[in-house]
């Protein structure tokens, strides 16, 4: 429950920041062009709001709704989710959205997306300035990788060190490397000291989405970082930080996952652990719990292998942040084509999937990296030409510019309703996938 609450709090905070920035983009451009903004709300407020206030001499009511599914900026004279038919039935007023030139209306509509993208670039830049760019080079992972069964089926083996994809060197384990591997014809690995070639099938991404097992993780020895408590099997038996477990009941366990799998076989049965301490092999006996846990935290790959850190000064962080943001957007857009496959549709997730992007314990860098990524997603999804999204309004405005006539209010109203139905359907479907995965244990 504690982990759930920590992730939920981060999700709400992150989305609140993104929604406020997005709606502020619409708000500031609307006010720039002297368009009245009637409401500025975080979250939706059907029937009632949690908090609201209207400053003296202000035309705008500010508030917080009770339904945490986004937020909105109600602009006078605009057909939006408020579906204010009464206002639209009145003659147009000079301060209304519909009375302004198409170019001004277009800028008002794209401002939210632009602000979200700019926010992502600023966050990325400040992350690089504050923390730098620390990563683990693949060549430094001397034990190679532990691969999922999906990748073992096409020829990878645990312990393979990734070298290149179609001749392009693989530097670090990230989204770019994974896309390069998915789209490659061949991947070269270092296996038992010699290069080996793995042939990648054309439907590799579909297989990954179908099996939902992921790609790979750095292969590390089970080296104790710390004990989870004083009254645990490990603590009672005398394990100490720095001990490296090398065998369970005589079965060699060179990697962390080998130890985990062997201990699971001996749930609530006494076993002998062989380990290395101060360069000498020693052994002890202990009894794991029913799930094979002994009460230790293992050292992370970043603690066991040599990492590389690139630091950035304040000015240098901005071009680097822009490159990171643009590259992230390109990667996300390229991945969108898989959403329209059967496997991609089942991989869609809602708030549960988004919440799982955040760490189980507060980590400032991880929080802001995730927030920047979500800001890019929000910008891209909102610019899609779907009625009820900013991109739908932009589409109709471009039609007006080209055809030199506005779509009728009735058409825009029906389009808004159709778009809202589509979005609600997708929302239900995506969150339904979360529930299905949760109940099925996937």
Coordinates of C-alpha atoms in Angstrom, one line a residue:
X1 CA 0.0 0.0 0.0
X2 CA 2.9 2.4 0.8
X3 CA 4.4 1.9 -2.6
X4 CA 1.0 2.5 -4.3
X5 CA 0.5 5.7 -2.4
X6 CA 4.0 7.0 -3.2
X7 CA 3.5 6.3 -6.9
X8 CA 0.0 7.7 -6.9
X9 CA 1.2 10.9 -5.2
X10 CA 3.9 11.4 -7.8
X11 CA 1.4 10.7 -10.6
X12 CA -1.1 13.3 -9.3
X13 CA 1.7 15.9 -8.8
X14 CA 3.2 15.3 -12.2
X15 CA -0.1 15.4 -14.1
X16 CA -1.2 18.5 -12.2
X17 CA 2.0 20.3 -13.3
X18 CA 1.5 19.2 -16.9
X19 CA -2.2 20.2 -17.0
X20 CA -1.6 23.6 -15.4
X21 CA 1.2 24.4 -17.9
X22 CA -0.9 23.1 -20.9
X23 CA -4.0 25.2 -19.9
X24 CA -1.8 28.2 -19.1
X25 CA -0.6 28.1 -22.7
X26 CA -4.2 28.4 -23.9
X27 CA -4.9 31.0 -21.3
X28 CA -2.0 33.4 -21.9
X29 CA -2.5 33.4 -25.7
X30 CA -6.3 33.9 -25.3
X31 CA -5.7 36.9 -23.0
X32 CA -3.0 38.2 -25.4
X33 CA -5.6 38.4 -28.1
X34 CA -8.2 39.8 -25.7
X35 CA -10.3 36.7 -25.6
X36 CA -12.3 36.2 -22.4
X37 CA -11.4 33.2 -20.4
X38 CA -14.3 32.3 -18.1
X39 CA -12.8 29.4 -16.1
X40 CA -9.3 28.0 -15.5
X41 CA -9.5 24.7 -13.7
X42 CA -7.2 21.9 -12.5
X43 CA -9.3 18.7 -12.8
X44 CA -12.9 18.7 -13.9
X45 CA -15.8 20.0 -11.8
X46 CA -19.1 18.5 -12.9
X47 CA -21.8 19.5 -10.5
X48 CA -19.4 21.0 -7.9
X49 CA -15.8 22.0 -7.3
X50 CA -13.4 21.4 -4.4
X51 CA -12.2 25.0 -4.5
X52 CA -12.8 28.1 -6.6
X53 CA -12.2 31.8 -6.4
X54 CA -12.7 34.8 -8.7
X55 CA -10.3 37.8 -8.1
X56 CA -11.9 41.2 -8.0
X57 CA -12.3 42.8 -11.4
X58 CA -11.3 39.5 -13.1
X59 CA -13.3 37.8 -15.8
X60 CA -11.9 34.4 -14.9
X61 CA -12.9 31.9 -12.2
X62 CA -10.0 29.8 -10.9
X63 CA -10.6 26.4 -9.2
X64 CA -9.9 22.8 -8.6
X65 CA -12.4 20.1 -9.6
X66 CA -13.0 16.8 -7.9
X67 CA -12.5 14.6 -11.0
X68 CA -8.8 14.2 -11.6
X69 CA -8.8 13.4 -15.3
X70 CA -7.1 16.6 -16.5
X71 CA -8.3 20.1 -16.5
X72 CA -9.6 22.8 -18.8
X73 CA -9.6 26.5 -19.8
X74 CA -13.1 27.6 -20.7
X75 CA -12.8 30.2 -23.5
X76 CA -15.8 32.4 -24.4
X77 CA -17.3 31.7 -27.7
X78 CA -15.7 28.3 -28.3
X79 CA -17.3 24.9 -28.8
X80 CA -15.4 22.7 -26.3
X81 CA -16.1 20.1 -23.7
X82 CA -18.3 22.5 -21.8
X83 CA -20.9 22.3 -24.6
X84 CA -22.3 25.7 -23.7
X85 CA -25.1 25.8 -26.3
X86 CA -26.7 28.8 -24.7
X87 CA -23.7 31.0 -25.2
X88 CA -23.2 29.8 -28.8
X89 CA -26.8 30.7 -29.6
X90 CA -26.2 34.4 -28.8
X91 CA -24.7 36.8 -31.3
X92 CA -20.9 36.8 -31.4
X93 CA -19.2 39.3 -29.1
X94 CA -15.9 41.0 -29.8
X95 CA -14.2 39.3 -26.8
X96 CA -15.2 35.8 -28.0
X97 CA -13.0 33.2 -29.6
X98 CA -15.2 32.8 -32.6
X99 CA -14.9 36.6 -33.4
X100 CA -11.1 36.5 -33.7
X101 CA -9.2 35.9 -37.0
X102 CA -8.3 32.3 -37.8
X103 CA -4.6 32.9 -37.3
X104 CA -5.2 34.1 -33.7
X105 CA -7.5 31.2 -33.0
X106 CA -4.9 28.8 -34.4
X107 CA -2.2 30.2 -32.1
X108 CA -4.5 29.9 -29.0
X109 CA -5.2 26.3 -29.8
X110 CA -1.6 25.1 -30.4
X111 CA -0.3 27.1 -27.4
X112 CA -1.0 24.3 -24.9
X113 CA 0.9 21.7 -26.9
X114 CA 3.8 24.2 -27.5
X115 CA 4.0 24.9 -23.7
X116 CA 4.1 21.2 -22.9
X117 CA 6.9 20.6 -25.3
X118 CA 8.8 23.6 -24.1
X119 CA 8.3 22.5 -20.5
X120 CA 9.8 19.1 -21.4
X121 CA 12.9 20.7 -23.0
X122 CA 13.4 22.9 -19.9
X123 CA 13.0 20.0 -17.5
X124 CA 15.5 17.9 -19.5
X125 CA 18.0 20.8 -19.6
X126 CA 17.7 21.4 -15.8
X127 CA 18.1 17.6 -15.1
X128 CA 21.4 17.6 -17.2
X129 CA 22.5 20.8 -15.4
X130 CA 21.7 19.5 -11.9
X131 CA 22.6 15.8 -12.2
X132 CA 24.5 15.4 -15.4
X133 CA 24.0 12.4 -17.7
X134 CA 25.2 9.2 -15.9
X135 CA 25.0 6.0 -17.7
X136 CA 26.4 2.5 -17.7
X137 CA 28.2 1.7 -21.0
X138 CA 27.2 -1.7 -22.4
X139 CA 30.9 -2.6 -22.9
X140 CA 31.5 -2.2 -19.1
X141 CA 28.9 -4.8 -18.2
X142 CA 31.5 -7.6 -18.2
X143 CA 29.0 -10.3 -17.2
X144 CA 26.7 -9.3 -20.2
X145 CA 23.0 -9.3 -20.0
X146 CA 20.2 -11.5 -18.7
X147 CA 17.7 -11.8 -21.6
X148 CA 14.0 -12.5 -21.6
X149 CA 12.7 -15.8 -23.0
X150 CA 11.4 -13.8 -26.1
X151 CA 14.9 -12.8 -27.0
X152 CA 16.4 -16.2 -26.1
X153 CA 14.1 -17.7 -28.7
X154 CA 15.8 -15.8 -31.5
X155 CA 19.3 -16.6 -30.4
X156 CA 20.4 -14.4 -27.5
X157 CA 22.1 -16.1 -24.5
X158 CA 22.5 -15.0 -21.0
X159 CA 25.9 -13.4 -20.7
X160 CA 26.0 -12.0 -24.2
X161 CA 27.5 -8.5 -24.3
X162 CA 25.8 -6.3 -26.8
X163 CA 28.2 -4.7 -29.4
X164 CA 26.3 -3.4 -32.4
X165 CA 23.0 -3.5 -34.4
X166 CA 23.5 -3.7 -38.2
X167 CA 27.0 -2.4 -37.7
X168 CA 26.0 0.6 -35.6
X169 CA 27.6 0.5 -32.1
X170 CA 25.4 0.1 -29.1
X171 CA 26.6 2.5 -26.4
X172 CA 24.0 2.2 -23.6
X173 CA 20.8 0.3 -22.7
X174 CA 18.1 2.7 -23.5
X175 CA 15.1 3.3 -25.8
X176 CA 17.4 4.1 -28.8
X177 CA 19.4 0.9 -28.4
X178 CA 16.2 -1.2 -28.1
X179 CA 14.7 0.4 -31.2
X180 CA 18.0 -0.2 -33.1
X181 CA 17.9 -3.9 -32.1
X182 CA 14.2 -4.3 -33.0
X183 CA 14.7 -2.8 -36.4
X184 CA 18.0 -4.5 -37.2
X185 CA 18.6 -7.5 -39.4
X186 CA 21.5 -8.7 -37.3
X187 CA 22.9 -7.9 -33.8
X188 CA 26.5 -8.7 -32.9
X189 CA 27.3 -9.8 -29.4
X190 CA 30.4 -10.8 -27.6
X191 CA 29.9 -14.4 -26.4
X192 CA 32.5 -16.3 -24.5
X193 CA 35.2 -13.9 -25.7
X194 CA 34.3 -14.1 -29.4
X195 CA 31.9 -12.2 -31.6
X196 CA 28.6 -13.9 -32.5
X197 CA 25.7 -12.9 -34.7
X198 CA 22.0 -13.0 -33.8
X199 CA 19.4 -12.6 -36.6
X200 CA 16.4 -10.5 -35.7
X201 CA 13.1 -11.4 -37.2
X202 CA 10.9 -8.7 -38.8
X203 CA 8.2 -9.1 -36.2
X204 CA 10.4 -8.8 -33.2
X205 CA 8.5 -5.8 -31.7
X206 CA 5.2 -7.7 -32.1
X207 CA 6.7 -10.7 -30.2
X208 CA 7.9 -8.5 -27.4
X209 CA 4.5 -6.8 -27.0
X210 CA 2.7 -10.2 -27.2
X211 CA 4.9 -11.9 -24.6
X212 CA 5.3 -8.8 -22.3
X213 CA 8.6 -10.0 -20.9
X214 CA 10.7 -7.1 -21.8
X215 CA 14.2 -7.2 -23.3
X216 CA 17.1 -7.7 -20.9
X217 CA 18.8 -6.5 -17.8
X218 CA 22.5 -6.1 -16.8
X219 CA 23.8 -9.4 -15.5
X220 CA 25.2 -8.9 -12.0
X221 CA 26.5 -11.1 -9.2
X222 CA 24.3 -11.3 -6.0
X223 CA 26.4 -8.9 -3.9
X224 CA 24.7 -7.8 -0.7
X225 CA 24.2 -4.0 -0.5
X226 CA 22.4 -4.0 2.8
X227 CA 20.1 -6.1 5.0
X228 CA 16.4 -5.4 5.0
X229 CA 16.2 -5.9 8.8
X230 CA 17.7 -7.4 11.9
X231 CA 15.3 -10.2 12.1
X232 CA 15.6 -11.7 8.7
X233 CA 17.1 -15.1 7.5
X234 CA 20.2 -13.3 6.2
X235 CA 20.7 -11.3 9.4
X236 CA 20.2 -14.3 11.7
X237 CA 22.6 -16.4 9.6
X238 CA 25.3 -13.7 9.6
X239 CA 25.4 -12.4 6.0
X240 CA 27.0 -8.9 5.8
X241 CA 27.1 -6.1 3.2
X242 CA 29.7 -6.9 0.6
X243 CA 29.2 -10.7 0.7
X244 CA 28.8 -12.2 -2.8
X245 CA 26.7 -15.3 -3.0
X246 CA 28.1 -17.8 -5.5
X247 CA 26.2 -21.0 -4.8
X248 CA 22.9 -22.3 -3.3
X249 CA 23.0 -25.8 -2.0
X250 CA 25.9 -26.7 -4.2
X251 CA 24.4 -25.2 -7.4
X252 CA 26.5 -22.4 -8.8
X253 CA 24.7 -19.1 -9.0
X254 CA 26.9 -16.6 -10.9
X255 CA 24.2 -14.0 -11.3
X256 CA 21.6 -12.3 -9.2
X257 CA 18.7 -14.0 -11.0
X258 CA 20.4 -17.4 -10.6
X259 CA 20.4 -16.9 -6.8
X260 CA 16.7 -15.7 -6.8
X261 CA 15.6 -18.7 -8.9
X262 CA 17.4 -21.2 -6.7
X263 CA 16.2 -19.7 -3.4
X264 CA 12.6 -19.9 -4.7
X265 CA 13.0 -23.7 -5.1
X266 CA 13.8 -23.9 -1.4
X267 CA 11.1 -21.8 0.2
X268 CA 11.0 -22.5 3.9
X269 CA 13.7 -25.2 3.6
X270 CA 17.1 -24.8 5.1
X271 CA 19.8 -24.4 2.5
X272 CA 23.6 -23.8 2.4
X273 CA 24.8 -20.6 0.8
X274 CA 28.4 -20.3 -0.5
X275 CA 29.7 -16.8 -0.6
X276 CA 32.8 -14.7 -1.0
X277 CA 33.9 -12.4 1.8
X278 CA 37.3 -10.6 1.8
X279 CA 38.4 -12.7 -1.0
X280 CA 37.8 -16.0 0.8
X281 CA 35.0 -18.5 0.1
X282 CA 32.8 -19.3 3.1
X283 CA 29.4 -20.9 3.7
X284 CA 26.4 -20.7 6.1
X285 CA 23.0 -22.2 6.4
X286 CA 19.7 -20.3 6.5
X287 CA 16.0 -20.8 5.8
X288 CA 14.3 -18.6 3.1
X289 CA 10.7 -17.5 3.6
X290 CA 7.9 -19.1 1.5
X291 CA 8.7 -16.9 -1.5
X292 CA 12.4 -17.6 -1.3
X293 CA 13.4 -14.3 0.2
X294 CA 16.2 -14.0 2.7
X295 CA 16.1 -10.3 3.5
X296 CA 18.9 -8.6 1.5
X297 CA 19.1 -5.9 -1.1
X298 CA 21.6 -6.6 -3.9
X299 CA 24.0 -4.0 -5.3
X300 CA 22.7 -2.3 -8.5
X301 CA 24.6 -2.5 -11.8
X302 CA 25.6 1.1 -11.3
X303 CA 27.4 0.1 -8.0
X304 CA 29.1 -2.9 -9.5
X305 CA 30.2 -1.6 -12.9
X306 CA 32.0 1.5 -13.9
X307 CA 29.6 4.3 -15.0
X308 CA 30.3 7.3 -17.2
X309 CA 29.0 10.8 -16.2
X310 CA 28.8 13.8 -18.6
X311 CA 28.4 17.1 -16.8
X312 CA 26.9 20.3 -18.3
X313 CA 27.2 23.9 -17.4
X314 CA 24.1 26.0 -17.3
X315 CA 24.3 27.3 -20.8
X316 CA 25.5 24.0 -22.3
X317 CA 22.6 22.2 -20.7
X318 CA 20.0 23.8 -22.9
X319 CA 21.1 22.6 -26.3
X320 CA 21.7 19.1 -24.7
X321 CA 18.2 19.2 -23.2
X322 CA 16.7 20.2 -26.5
X323 CA 18.5 17.3 -28.3
X324 CA 17.3 14.9 -25.6
X325 CA 13.7 16.2 -25.8
X326 CA 13.6 16.1 -29.6
X327 CA 15.1 12.6 -29.7
X328 CA 12.6 11.4 -27.1
X329 CA 9.7 12.8 -29.2
X330 CA 11.1 11.1 -32.3
X331 CA 11.4 7.8 -30.5
X332 CA 7.8 8.0 -29.2
X333 CA 6.4 8.9 -32.6
X334 CA 8.2 6.0 -34.2
X335 CA 6.8 3.6 -31.6
X336 CA 3.2 4.8 -32.3
X337 CA 2.9 2.7 -35.4
X338 CA 2.8 -0.4 -33.1
X339 CA -0.3 0.8 -31.3
X340 CA -2.3 0.0 -34.4
X341 CA -1.4 -3.7 -34.2
X342 CA -3.2 -6.4 -32.2
X343 CA -0.3 -6.7 -29.8
X344 CA 0.0 -2.9 -29.4
X345 CA -3.6 -2.5 -28.6
X346 CA -3.4 -5.0 -25.7
X347 CA -0.3 -3.2 -24.5
X348 CA -2.1 0.1 -24.0
X349 CA -2.3 1.3 -20.4
X350 CA -4.1 3.8 -18.4
X351 CA -3.4 5.6 -15.1
X352 CA -2.0 2.4 -13.6
X353 CA 0.6 1.9 -16.3
X354 CA 1.5 5.6 -16.1
X355 CA 1.8 5.5 -12.3
X356 CA 4.2 2.5 -12.6
X357 CA 6.6 4.7 -14.6
X358 CA 7.4 6.5 -11.3
X359 CA 9.9 5.0 -8.8
X360 CA 8.7 3.2 -5.6
X361 CA 10.7 5.6 -3.5
X362 CA 11.0 9.3 -4.1
X363 CA 13.9 10.1 -6.5
X364 CA 14.0 13.7 -7.7
X365 CA 15.8 12.9 -11.0
X366 CA 13.5 10.0 -11.8
X367 CA 10.4 12.0 -11.0
X368 CA 11.4 14.9 -13.3
X369 CA 12.6 12.6 -16.1
X370 CA 9.2 10.9 -16.0
X371 CA 7.4 14.2 -15.9
X372 CA 9.3 15.5 -18.9
X373 CA 8.5 12.3 -20.8
X374 CA 4.8 12.6 -20.0
X375 CA 4.9 16.2 -21.1
X376 CA 6.1 15.1 -24.5
X377 CA 3.4 12.4 -24.7
X378 CA 0.7 14.9 -23.7
X379 CA 1.9 17.4 -26.3
X380 CA 1.9 14.7 -29.1
X381 CA -1.4 13.1 -28.1
X382 CA -3.1 16.5 -27.9
X383 CA -2.0 17.6 -31.4
X384 CA -3.5 14.5 -33.0
X385 CA -6.4 15.5 -35.4
X386 CA -9.1 14.1 -33.2
X387 CA -12.2 16.2 -32.3
X388 CA -12.2 17.2 -28.7
X389 CA -8.4 17.4 -28.7
X390 CA -6.4 20.5 -29.6
X391 CA -5.5 18.8 -32.8
X392 CA -9.1 18.5 -33.8
X393 CA -9.7 22.2 -33.4
X394 CA -6.5 22.9 -35.4
X395 CA -7.7 20.6 -38.2
X396 CA -11.0 22.5 -38.5
X397 CA -9.2 25.9 -38.3
X398 CA -6.8 24.8 -41.2
X399 CA -9.9 23.8 -43.2
X400 CA -11.3 27.2 -42.6
X401 CA -8.1 28.9 -43.8
X402 CA -7.9 26.7 -46.9
X403 CA -11.7 26.7 -47.8
X404 CA -12.2 30.3 -46.6
X405 CA -15.3 29.4 -44.7
X406 CA -16.0 28.0 -41.2
X407 CA -17.6 24.6 -40.5
X408 CA -21.0 25.1 -39.1
X409 CA -21.5 25.3 -35.3
X410 CA -23.7 22.3 -35.5
X411 CA -21.0 20.3 -37.3
X412 CA -18.4 21.3 -34.7
X413 CA -20.8 20.4 -31.9
X414 CA -21.4 16.9 -33.3
X415 CA -17.7 16.5 -34.0
X416 CA -16.9 17.5 -30.4
X417 CA -19.4 14.9 -29.0
X418 CA -18.0 12.2 -31.3
X419 CA -14.4 13.0 -30.2
X420 CA -15.4 12.9 -26.5
X421 CA -17.1 9.5 -26.9
X422 CA -14.0 8.2 -28.7
X423 CA -11.7 9.5 -25.9
X424 CA -13.8 8.2 -23.1
X425 CA -13.9 4.8 -24.9
X426 CA -10.1 4.7 -25.2
X427 CA -9.8 5.8 -21.5
X428 CA -12.1 2.9 -20.4
X429 CA -10.2 0.5 -22.7
X430 CA -6.7 1.5 -21.5
X431 CA -7.7 1.4 -17.8
X432 CA -9.5 -1.9 -18.4
X433 CA -6.2 -3.3 -19.7
X434 CA -4.6 -2.1 -16.4
X435 CA -7.2 -4.0 -14.4
X436 CA -6.9 -7.1 -16.5
X437 CA -3.1 -7.2 -16.1
X438 CA -3.5 -6.6 -12.3
X439 CA -6.0 -9.4 -11.8
X440 CA -4.0 -11.8 -14.1
X441 CA -0.8 -10.9 -12.4
X442 CA 1.0 -9.7 -15.5

